[in-house]
Coordinates of C-alpha atoms and ligand atoms in Angstrom, one line a residue:
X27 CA 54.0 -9.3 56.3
X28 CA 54.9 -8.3 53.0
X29 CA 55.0 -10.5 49.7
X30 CA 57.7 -10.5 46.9
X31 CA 56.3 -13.2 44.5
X32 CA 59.1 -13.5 41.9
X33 CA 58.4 -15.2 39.0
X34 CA 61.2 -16.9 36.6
X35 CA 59.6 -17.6 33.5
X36 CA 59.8 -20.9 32.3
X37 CA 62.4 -21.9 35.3
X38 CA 62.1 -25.6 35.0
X39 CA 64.1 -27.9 33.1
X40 CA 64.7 -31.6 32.3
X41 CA 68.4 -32.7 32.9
X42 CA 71.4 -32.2 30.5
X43 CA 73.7 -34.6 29.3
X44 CA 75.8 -31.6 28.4
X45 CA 75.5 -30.3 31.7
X46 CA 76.6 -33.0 34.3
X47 CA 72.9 -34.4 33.6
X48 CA 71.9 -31.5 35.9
X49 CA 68.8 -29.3 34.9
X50 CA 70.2 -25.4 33.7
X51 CA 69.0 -24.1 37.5
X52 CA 71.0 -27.2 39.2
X53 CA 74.0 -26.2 37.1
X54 CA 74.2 -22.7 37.8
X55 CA 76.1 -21.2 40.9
X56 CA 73.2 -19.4 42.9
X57 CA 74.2 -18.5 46.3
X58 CA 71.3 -16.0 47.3
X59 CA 68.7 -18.3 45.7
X60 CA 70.4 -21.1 47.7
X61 CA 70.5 -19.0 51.1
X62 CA 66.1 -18.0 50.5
X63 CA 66.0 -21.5 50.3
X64 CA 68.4 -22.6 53.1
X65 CA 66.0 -20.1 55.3
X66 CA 62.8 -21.0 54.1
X67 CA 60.7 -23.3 52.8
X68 CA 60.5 -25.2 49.5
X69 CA 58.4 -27.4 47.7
X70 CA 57.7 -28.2 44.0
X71 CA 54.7 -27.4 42.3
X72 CA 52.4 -28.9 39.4
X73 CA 50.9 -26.7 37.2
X74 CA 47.4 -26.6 35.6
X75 CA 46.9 -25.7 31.7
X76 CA 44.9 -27.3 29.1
X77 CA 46.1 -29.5 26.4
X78 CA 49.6 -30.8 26.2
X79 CA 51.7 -28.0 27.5
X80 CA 51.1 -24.7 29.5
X81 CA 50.7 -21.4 27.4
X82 CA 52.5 -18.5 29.4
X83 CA 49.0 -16.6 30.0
X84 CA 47.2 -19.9 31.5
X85 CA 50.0 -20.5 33.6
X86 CA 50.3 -17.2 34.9
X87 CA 46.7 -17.1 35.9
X88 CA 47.1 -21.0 37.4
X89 CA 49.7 -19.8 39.6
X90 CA 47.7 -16.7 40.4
X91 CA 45.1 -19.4 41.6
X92 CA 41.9 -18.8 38.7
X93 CA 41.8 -21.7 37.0
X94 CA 42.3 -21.4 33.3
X95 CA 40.2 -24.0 32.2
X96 CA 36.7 -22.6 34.0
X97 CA 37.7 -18.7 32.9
X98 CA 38.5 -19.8 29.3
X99 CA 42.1 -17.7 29.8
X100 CA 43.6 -16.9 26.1
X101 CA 45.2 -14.5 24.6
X102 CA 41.9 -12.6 22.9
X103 CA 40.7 -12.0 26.3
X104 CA 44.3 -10.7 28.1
X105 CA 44.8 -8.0 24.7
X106 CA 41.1 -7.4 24.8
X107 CA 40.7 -6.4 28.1
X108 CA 44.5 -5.3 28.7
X109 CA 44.0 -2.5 26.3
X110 CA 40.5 -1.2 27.8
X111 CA 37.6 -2.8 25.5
X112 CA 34.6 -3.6 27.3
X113 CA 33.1 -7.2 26.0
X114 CA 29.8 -8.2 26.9
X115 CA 28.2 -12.2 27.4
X116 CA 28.8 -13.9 23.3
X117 CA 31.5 -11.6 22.2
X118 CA 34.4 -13.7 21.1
X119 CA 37.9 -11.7 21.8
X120 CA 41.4 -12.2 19.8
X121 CA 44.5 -10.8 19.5
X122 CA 45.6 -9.1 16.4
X123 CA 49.4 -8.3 15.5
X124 CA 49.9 -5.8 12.2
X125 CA 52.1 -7.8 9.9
X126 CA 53.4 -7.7 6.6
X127 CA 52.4 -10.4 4.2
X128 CA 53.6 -10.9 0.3
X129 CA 51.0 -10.9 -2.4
X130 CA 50.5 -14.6 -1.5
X131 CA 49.6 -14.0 2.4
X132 CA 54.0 -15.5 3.0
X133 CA 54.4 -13.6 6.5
X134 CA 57.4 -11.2 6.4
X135 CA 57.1 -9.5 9.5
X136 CA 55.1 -10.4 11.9
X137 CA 55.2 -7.6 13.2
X138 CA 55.0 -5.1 10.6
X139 CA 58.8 -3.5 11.2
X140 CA 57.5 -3.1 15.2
X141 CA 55.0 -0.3 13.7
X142 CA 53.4 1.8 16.8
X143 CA 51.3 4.5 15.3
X144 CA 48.3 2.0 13.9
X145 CA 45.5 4.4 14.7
X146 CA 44.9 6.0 11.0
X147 CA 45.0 2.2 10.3
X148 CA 42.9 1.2 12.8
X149 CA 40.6 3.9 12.2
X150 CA 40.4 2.6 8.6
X151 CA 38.9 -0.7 9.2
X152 CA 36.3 0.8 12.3
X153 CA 32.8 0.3 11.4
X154 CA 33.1 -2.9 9.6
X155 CA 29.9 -5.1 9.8
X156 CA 29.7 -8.9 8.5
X157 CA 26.2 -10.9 8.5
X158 CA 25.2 -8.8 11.5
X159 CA 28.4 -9.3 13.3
X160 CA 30.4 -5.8 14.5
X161 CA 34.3 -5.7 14.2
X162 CA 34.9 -4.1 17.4
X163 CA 38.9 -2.9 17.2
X164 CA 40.9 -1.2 19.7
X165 CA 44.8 -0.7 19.7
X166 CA 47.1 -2.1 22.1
X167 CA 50.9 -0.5 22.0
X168 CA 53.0 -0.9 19.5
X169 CA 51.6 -3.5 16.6
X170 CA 49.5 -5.0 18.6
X171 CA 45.7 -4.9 19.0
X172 CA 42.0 -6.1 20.2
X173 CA 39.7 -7.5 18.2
X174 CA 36.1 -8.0 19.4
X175 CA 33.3 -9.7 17.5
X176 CA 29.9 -8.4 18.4
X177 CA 26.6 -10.4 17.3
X178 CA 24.6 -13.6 17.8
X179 CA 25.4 -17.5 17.2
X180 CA 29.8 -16.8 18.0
X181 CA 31.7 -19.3 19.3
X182 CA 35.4 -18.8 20.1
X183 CA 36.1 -22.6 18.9
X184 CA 38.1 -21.2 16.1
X185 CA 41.6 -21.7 15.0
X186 CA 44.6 -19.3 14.6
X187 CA 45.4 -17.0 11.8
X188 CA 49.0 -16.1 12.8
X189 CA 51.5 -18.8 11.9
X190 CA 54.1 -17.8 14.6
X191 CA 57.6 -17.3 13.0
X192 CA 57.0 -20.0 10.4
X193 CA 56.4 -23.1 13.2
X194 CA 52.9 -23.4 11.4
X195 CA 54.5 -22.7 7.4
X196 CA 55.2 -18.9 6.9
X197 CA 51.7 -18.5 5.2
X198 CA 49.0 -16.8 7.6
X199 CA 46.7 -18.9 8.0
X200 CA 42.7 -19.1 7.3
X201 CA 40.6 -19.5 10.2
X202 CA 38.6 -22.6 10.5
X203 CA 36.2 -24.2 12.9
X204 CA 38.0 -26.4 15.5
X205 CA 34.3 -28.7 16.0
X206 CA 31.4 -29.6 14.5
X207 CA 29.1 -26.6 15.3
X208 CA 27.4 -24.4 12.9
X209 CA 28.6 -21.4 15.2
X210 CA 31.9 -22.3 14.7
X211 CA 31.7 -22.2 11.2
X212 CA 29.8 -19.1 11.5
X213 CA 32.4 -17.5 13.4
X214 CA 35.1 -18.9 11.2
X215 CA 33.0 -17.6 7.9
X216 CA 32.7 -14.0 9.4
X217 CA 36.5 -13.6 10.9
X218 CA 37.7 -15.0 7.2
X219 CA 35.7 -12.3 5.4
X220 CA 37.1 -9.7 7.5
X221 CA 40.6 -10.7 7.4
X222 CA 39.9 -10.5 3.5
X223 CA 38.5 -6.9 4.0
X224 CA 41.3 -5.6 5.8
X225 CA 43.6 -6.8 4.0
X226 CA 42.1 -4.8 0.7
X227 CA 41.6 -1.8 2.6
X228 CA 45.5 -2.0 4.5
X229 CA 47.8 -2.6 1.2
X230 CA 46.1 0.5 -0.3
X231 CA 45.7 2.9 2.9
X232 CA 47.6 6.0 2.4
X233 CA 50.2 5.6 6.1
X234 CA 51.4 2.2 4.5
X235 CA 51.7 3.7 1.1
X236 CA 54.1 6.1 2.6
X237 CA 55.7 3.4 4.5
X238 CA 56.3 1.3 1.3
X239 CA 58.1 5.1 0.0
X240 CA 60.3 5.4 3.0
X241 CA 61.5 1.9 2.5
X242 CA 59.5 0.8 5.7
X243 CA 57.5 -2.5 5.8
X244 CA 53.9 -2.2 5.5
X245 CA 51.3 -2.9 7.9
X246 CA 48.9 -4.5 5.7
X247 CA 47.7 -8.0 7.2
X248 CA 46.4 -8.8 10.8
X249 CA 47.3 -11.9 12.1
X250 CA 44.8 -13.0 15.0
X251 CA 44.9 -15.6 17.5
X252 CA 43.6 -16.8 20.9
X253 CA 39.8 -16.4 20.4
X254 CA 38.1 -16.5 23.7
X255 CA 34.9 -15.5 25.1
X256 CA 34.2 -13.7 28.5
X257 CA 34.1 -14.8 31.9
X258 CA 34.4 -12.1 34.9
X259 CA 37.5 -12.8 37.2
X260 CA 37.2 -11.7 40.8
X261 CA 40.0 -9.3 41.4
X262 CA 43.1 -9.9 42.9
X263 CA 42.4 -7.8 46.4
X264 CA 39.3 -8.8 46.7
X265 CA 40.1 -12.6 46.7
X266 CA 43.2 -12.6 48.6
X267 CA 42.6 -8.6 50.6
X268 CA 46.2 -7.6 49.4
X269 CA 47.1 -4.1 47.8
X270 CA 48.9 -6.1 44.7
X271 CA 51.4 -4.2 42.1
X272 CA 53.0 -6.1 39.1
X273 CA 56.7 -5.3 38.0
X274 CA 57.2 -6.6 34.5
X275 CA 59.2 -6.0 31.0
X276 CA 57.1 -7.7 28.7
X277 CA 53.0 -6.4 28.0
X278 CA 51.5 -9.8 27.8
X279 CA 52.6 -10.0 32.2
X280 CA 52.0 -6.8 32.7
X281 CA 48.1 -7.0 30.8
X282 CA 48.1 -10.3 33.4
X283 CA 48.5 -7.6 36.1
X284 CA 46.3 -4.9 35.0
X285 CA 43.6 -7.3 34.8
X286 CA 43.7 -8.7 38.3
X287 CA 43.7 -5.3 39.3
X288 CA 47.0 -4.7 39.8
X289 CA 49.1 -1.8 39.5
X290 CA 51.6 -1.8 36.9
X291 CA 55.0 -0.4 37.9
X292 CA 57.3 0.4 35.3
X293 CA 61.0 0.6 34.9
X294 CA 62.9 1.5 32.1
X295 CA 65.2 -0.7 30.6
X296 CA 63.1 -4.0 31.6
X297 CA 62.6 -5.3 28.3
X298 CA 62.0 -9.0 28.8
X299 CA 64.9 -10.0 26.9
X300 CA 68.4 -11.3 28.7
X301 CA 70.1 -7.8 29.0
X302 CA 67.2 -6.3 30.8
X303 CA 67.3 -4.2 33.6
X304 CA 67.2 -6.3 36.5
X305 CA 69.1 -4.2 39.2
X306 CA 66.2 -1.3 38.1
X307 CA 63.8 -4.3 38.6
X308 CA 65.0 -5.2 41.7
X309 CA 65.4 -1.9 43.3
X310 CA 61.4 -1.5 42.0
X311 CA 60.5 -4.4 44.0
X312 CA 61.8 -3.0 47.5
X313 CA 60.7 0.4 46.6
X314 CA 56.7 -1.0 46.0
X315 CA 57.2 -3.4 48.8
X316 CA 56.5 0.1 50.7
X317 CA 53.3 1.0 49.1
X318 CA 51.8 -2.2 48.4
X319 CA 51.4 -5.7 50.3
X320 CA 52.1 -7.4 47.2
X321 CA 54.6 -7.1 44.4
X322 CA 55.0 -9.7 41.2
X323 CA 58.0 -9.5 39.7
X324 CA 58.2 -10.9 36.3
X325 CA 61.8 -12.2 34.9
X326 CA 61.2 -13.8 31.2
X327 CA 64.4 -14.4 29.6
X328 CA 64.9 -17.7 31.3
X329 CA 62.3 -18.7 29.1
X330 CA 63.1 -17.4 25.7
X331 CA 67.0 -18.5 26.1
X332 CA 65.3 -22.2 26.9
X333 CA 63.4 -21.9 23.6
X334 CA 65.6 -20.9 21.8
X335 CA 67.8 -23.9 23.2
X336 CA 70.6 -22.0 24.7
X337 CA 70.7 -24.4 27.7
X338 CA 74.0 -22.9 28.8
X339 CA 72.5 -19.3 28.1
X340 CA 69.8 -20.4 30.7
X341 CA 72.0 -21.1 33.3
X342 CA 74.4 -17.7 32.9
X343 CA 70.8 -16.1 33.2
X344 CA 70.1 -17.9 36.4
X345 CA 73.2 -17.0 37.7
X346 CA 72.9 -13.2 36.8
X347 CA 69.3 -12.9 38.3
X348 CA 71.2 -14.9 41.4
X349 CA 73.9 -12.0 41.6
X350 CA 71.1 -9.0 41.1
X351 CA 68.6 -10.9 44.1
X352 CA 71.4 -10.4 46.6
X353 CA 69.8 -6.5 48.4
X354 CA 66.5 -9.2 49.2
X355 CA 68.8 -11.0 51.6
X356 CA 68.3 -8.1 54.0
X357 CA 64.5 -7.7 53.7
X358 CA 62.4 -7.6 56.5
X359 CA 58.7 -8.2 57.2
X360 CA 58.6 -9.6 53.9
X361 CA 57.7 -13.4 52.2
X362 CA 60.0 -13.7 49.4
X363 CA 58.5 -16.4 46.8
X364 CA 60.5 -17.6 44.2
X365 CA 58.9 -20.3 41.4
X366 CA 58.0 -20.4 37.6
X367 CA 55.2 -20.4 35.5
X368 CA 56.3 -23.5 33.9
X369 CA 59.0 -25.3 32.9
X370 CA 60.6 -24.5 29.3
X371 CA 62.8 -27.8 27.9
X372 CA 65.8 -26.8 26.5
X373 CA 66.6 -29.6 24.4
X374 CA 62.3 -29.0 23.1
X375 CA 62.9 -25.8 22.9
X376 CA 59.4 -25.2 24.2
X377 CA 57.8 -25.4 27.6
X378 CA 57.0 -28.3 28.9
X379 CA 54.6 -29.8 31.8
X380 CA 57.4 -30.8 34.3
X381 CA 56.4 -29.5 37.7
X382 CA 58.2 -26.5 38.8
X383 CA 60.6 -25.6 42.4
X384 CA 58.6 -23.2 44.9
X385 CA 60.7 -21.4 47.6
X386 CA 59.0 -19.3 49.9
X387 CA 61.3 -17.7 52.8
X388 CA 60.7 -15.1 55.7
X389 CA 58.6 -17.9 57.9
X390 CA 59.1 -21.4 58.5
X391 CA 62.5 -23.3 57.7
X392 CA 63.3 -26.9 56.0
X393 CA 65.8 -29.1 55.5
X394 CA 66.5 -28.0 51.6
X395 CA 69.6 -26.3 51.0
X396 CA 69.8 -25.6 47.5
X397 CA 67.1 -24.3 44.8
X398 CA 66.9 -26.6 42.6
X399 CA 64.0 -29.1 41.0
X400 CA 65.1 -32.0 42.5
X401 CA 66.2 -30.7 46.2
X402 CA 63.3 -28.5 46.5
X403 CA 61.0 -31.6 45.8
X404 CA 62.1 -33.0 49.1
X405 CA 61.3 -29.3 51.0
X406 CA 58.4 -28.7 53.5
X407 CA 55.7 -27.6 51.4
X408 CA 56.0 -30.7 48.7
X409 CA 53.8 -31.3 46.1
X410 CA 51.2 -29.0 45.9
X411 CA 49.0 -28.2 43.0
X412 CA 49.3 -24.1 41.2
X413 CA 45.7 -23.4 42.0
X414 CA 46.2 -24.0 45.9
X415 CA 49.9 -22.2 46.0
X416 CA 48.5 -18.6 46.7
X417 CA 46.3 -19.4 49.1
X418 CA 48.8 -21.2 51.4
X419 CA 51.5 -18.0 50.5
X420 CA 48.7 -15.7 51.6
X421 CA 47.7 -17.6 54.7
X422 CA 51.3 -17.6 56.0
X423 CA 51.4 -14.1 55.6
X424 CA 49.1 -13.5 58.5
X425 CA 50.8 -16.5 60.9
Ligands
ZN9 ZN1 56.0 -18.6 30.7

């Protein structure tokens, strides 16, 4: 058999007063996702994550069954290794966005104007040595890139630079050690200095120069974020013998794919936001289902609309991935698995550690007849814990 392991991200909800008390996925009319779980089997599942509430990336590898804590999952690692750099034991990996800042380091963009030719830029700040410690830099589409720091006494205990659309104050932050250690303050010392350094050599390279001419914001700061340090992750195939493709709009899911090993499949007009392409999405999945045993399909906008608040915007989006789901009915030979990442509170507007509804159909049957937190916590599979959830999907594949 087949798997389809559909992933809606940020699914979860608490109940809304504006909503019949009813969570944004027990509001909506969902016939298909009601008729997968009518057939199948449902359950509802608890996540693992560090801290107070799950980041996207930790999630994602939870549910993908490597725990986050023991493979230090963040952000520097995903770009890092998403976009091809090679680290080695002690490097400490981040993610860097090109933004624009003002004279006093206010972000403007945090994106730099969504700038995708960086590698003059890039090419600019290569070479850079602090104290014995490389600045190893690689780009990763668009604004986006790696950031590697090569050298003794690192540790990745560091905090943010990028103070993400003004929740942290709209100035980017300096980096300081999150404990005690001397190697945090090390590391903290070098990525400051270098952050300085780039900045000096940015705001007067000659690409963002011209930029500034051409009315164009410039690329001159680099916001990091997500230090981590290296663990190696068994591959996908290899820990679960499955031929594994990923089918997503947004990079960050589709860097979670590449570095499991899977293939990436794209599709144009998937864009991660609410008007993406889900029929091309869709009609992806069946066509992969051919070539590979198993395909994750990312859908995101559940999330952002639930961050954003839009609690009624959640459930429209529910409903339109419902209407777009309707070709699976007919699949055959094939375990379609539907469940989140996590759950994203509306009324937070950010996610949140509620446990998640897990339907899995083409085998066994249950009593649950509609997808939904609360009726899928009554289903056959019950609780069950993120890190155990692909091993049972995978063993039912061979039954
Ligand atoms: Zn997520």
């Amino acid at each position: 058999m087949k798997i389809l392991f559909i992933v809606l991200d940020g699914l979860g909800d608490r109940p809304i007063r504006e909503l019949g008390n009813k969570t944004p996925l027990e509001a909506a009319r969902t016939p298909n996702l009601d008729f997968l779980a009518r057939e199948g089997i449902c359950g509802l599942m608890k996540l693992k994550f560090r801290g107070a509430t799950p980041t996207s990336e930790e999630a994602h590898f939870s549910l993908f069954g490597y725990d986050p804590e023991f493979y230090k999952i963040r952000r520097g690692i995903i770009t890092a290794r998403g976009c091809g750099m090679r680290a080695k034991k002690g490097d400490v990996a981040l993610r860097g966005n090109f933004a624009t800042v003002d004279e006093r380091l206010n972000t403007i963009d945090r994106r730099a104007g969504r700038i995708s030719n960086t590698q003059p830029l890039i090419k600019a700040l290569k070479g850079i040595k602090i104290d014995n410690v490389k600045l190893l830099l690689k780009s990763a589409t668009e604004y986006r890139l790696g950031i590697i720091l090569r050298g003794r006494n690192l540790s990745p205990n560091i905090s943010d630079g990028d103070p993400f659309y003004g929740k942290l104050g709209k100035r980017a932050r300096k980096i300081k050690p999150l404990d005690k250690t001397p190697k945090a303050s090390f590391t903290a010392k070098i990525l400051n200095e270098f952050l300085k350094k780039a900045h000096k050599i940015l705001k007067e390279h000659p690409q963002n120069k011209k930029r500034e001419k051409l009315g164009q914001l410039s690329a001159n700061y680099l916001l990091v974020r997500g230090a981590s340090t290296i663990k190696k992750l068994p591959p996908f195939k290899k820990r679960y013998g499955v031929r594994a493709c990923c089918i997503a709009g947004k990079f960050l899911y589709q860097q979670i794919g590449r570095i499991l090993g899977m293939d990436v499949v794209k599709v144009r007009g998937a864009n991660g936001l609410p008007n993406t392409n889900l029929k091309g999405k869709i009609q992806a999945s069946e066509k992969a289902l051919k070539k590979y045993d198993f395909v994750f399909l990312h859908i995101k906008a559940t999330d952002s609309l639930a961050e954003d608040g839009d609690f009624r915007g959640k459930k429209k989006f529910i409903e339109k991935i419902d209407k777009n789901l309707k070709p699976l009915l007919k699949l055959k030979n094939t375990l379609i698995v539907v469940t989140a990442d996590h759950s994203t509170c509306s009324k937070l507007k950010r996610h949140c550690s509620e446990p998640v509804p897990v339907l899995v159909c083409g085998g066994e049957k249950d009593k649950v007849k509609k997808f939904s937190e609360r009726e899928c916590s009554k289903g056959k599979i019950g609780k069950i814990k993120s890190i155990d959830f692909l091993k049972l999907i995978v063993k039912m594949r061979l039954c």
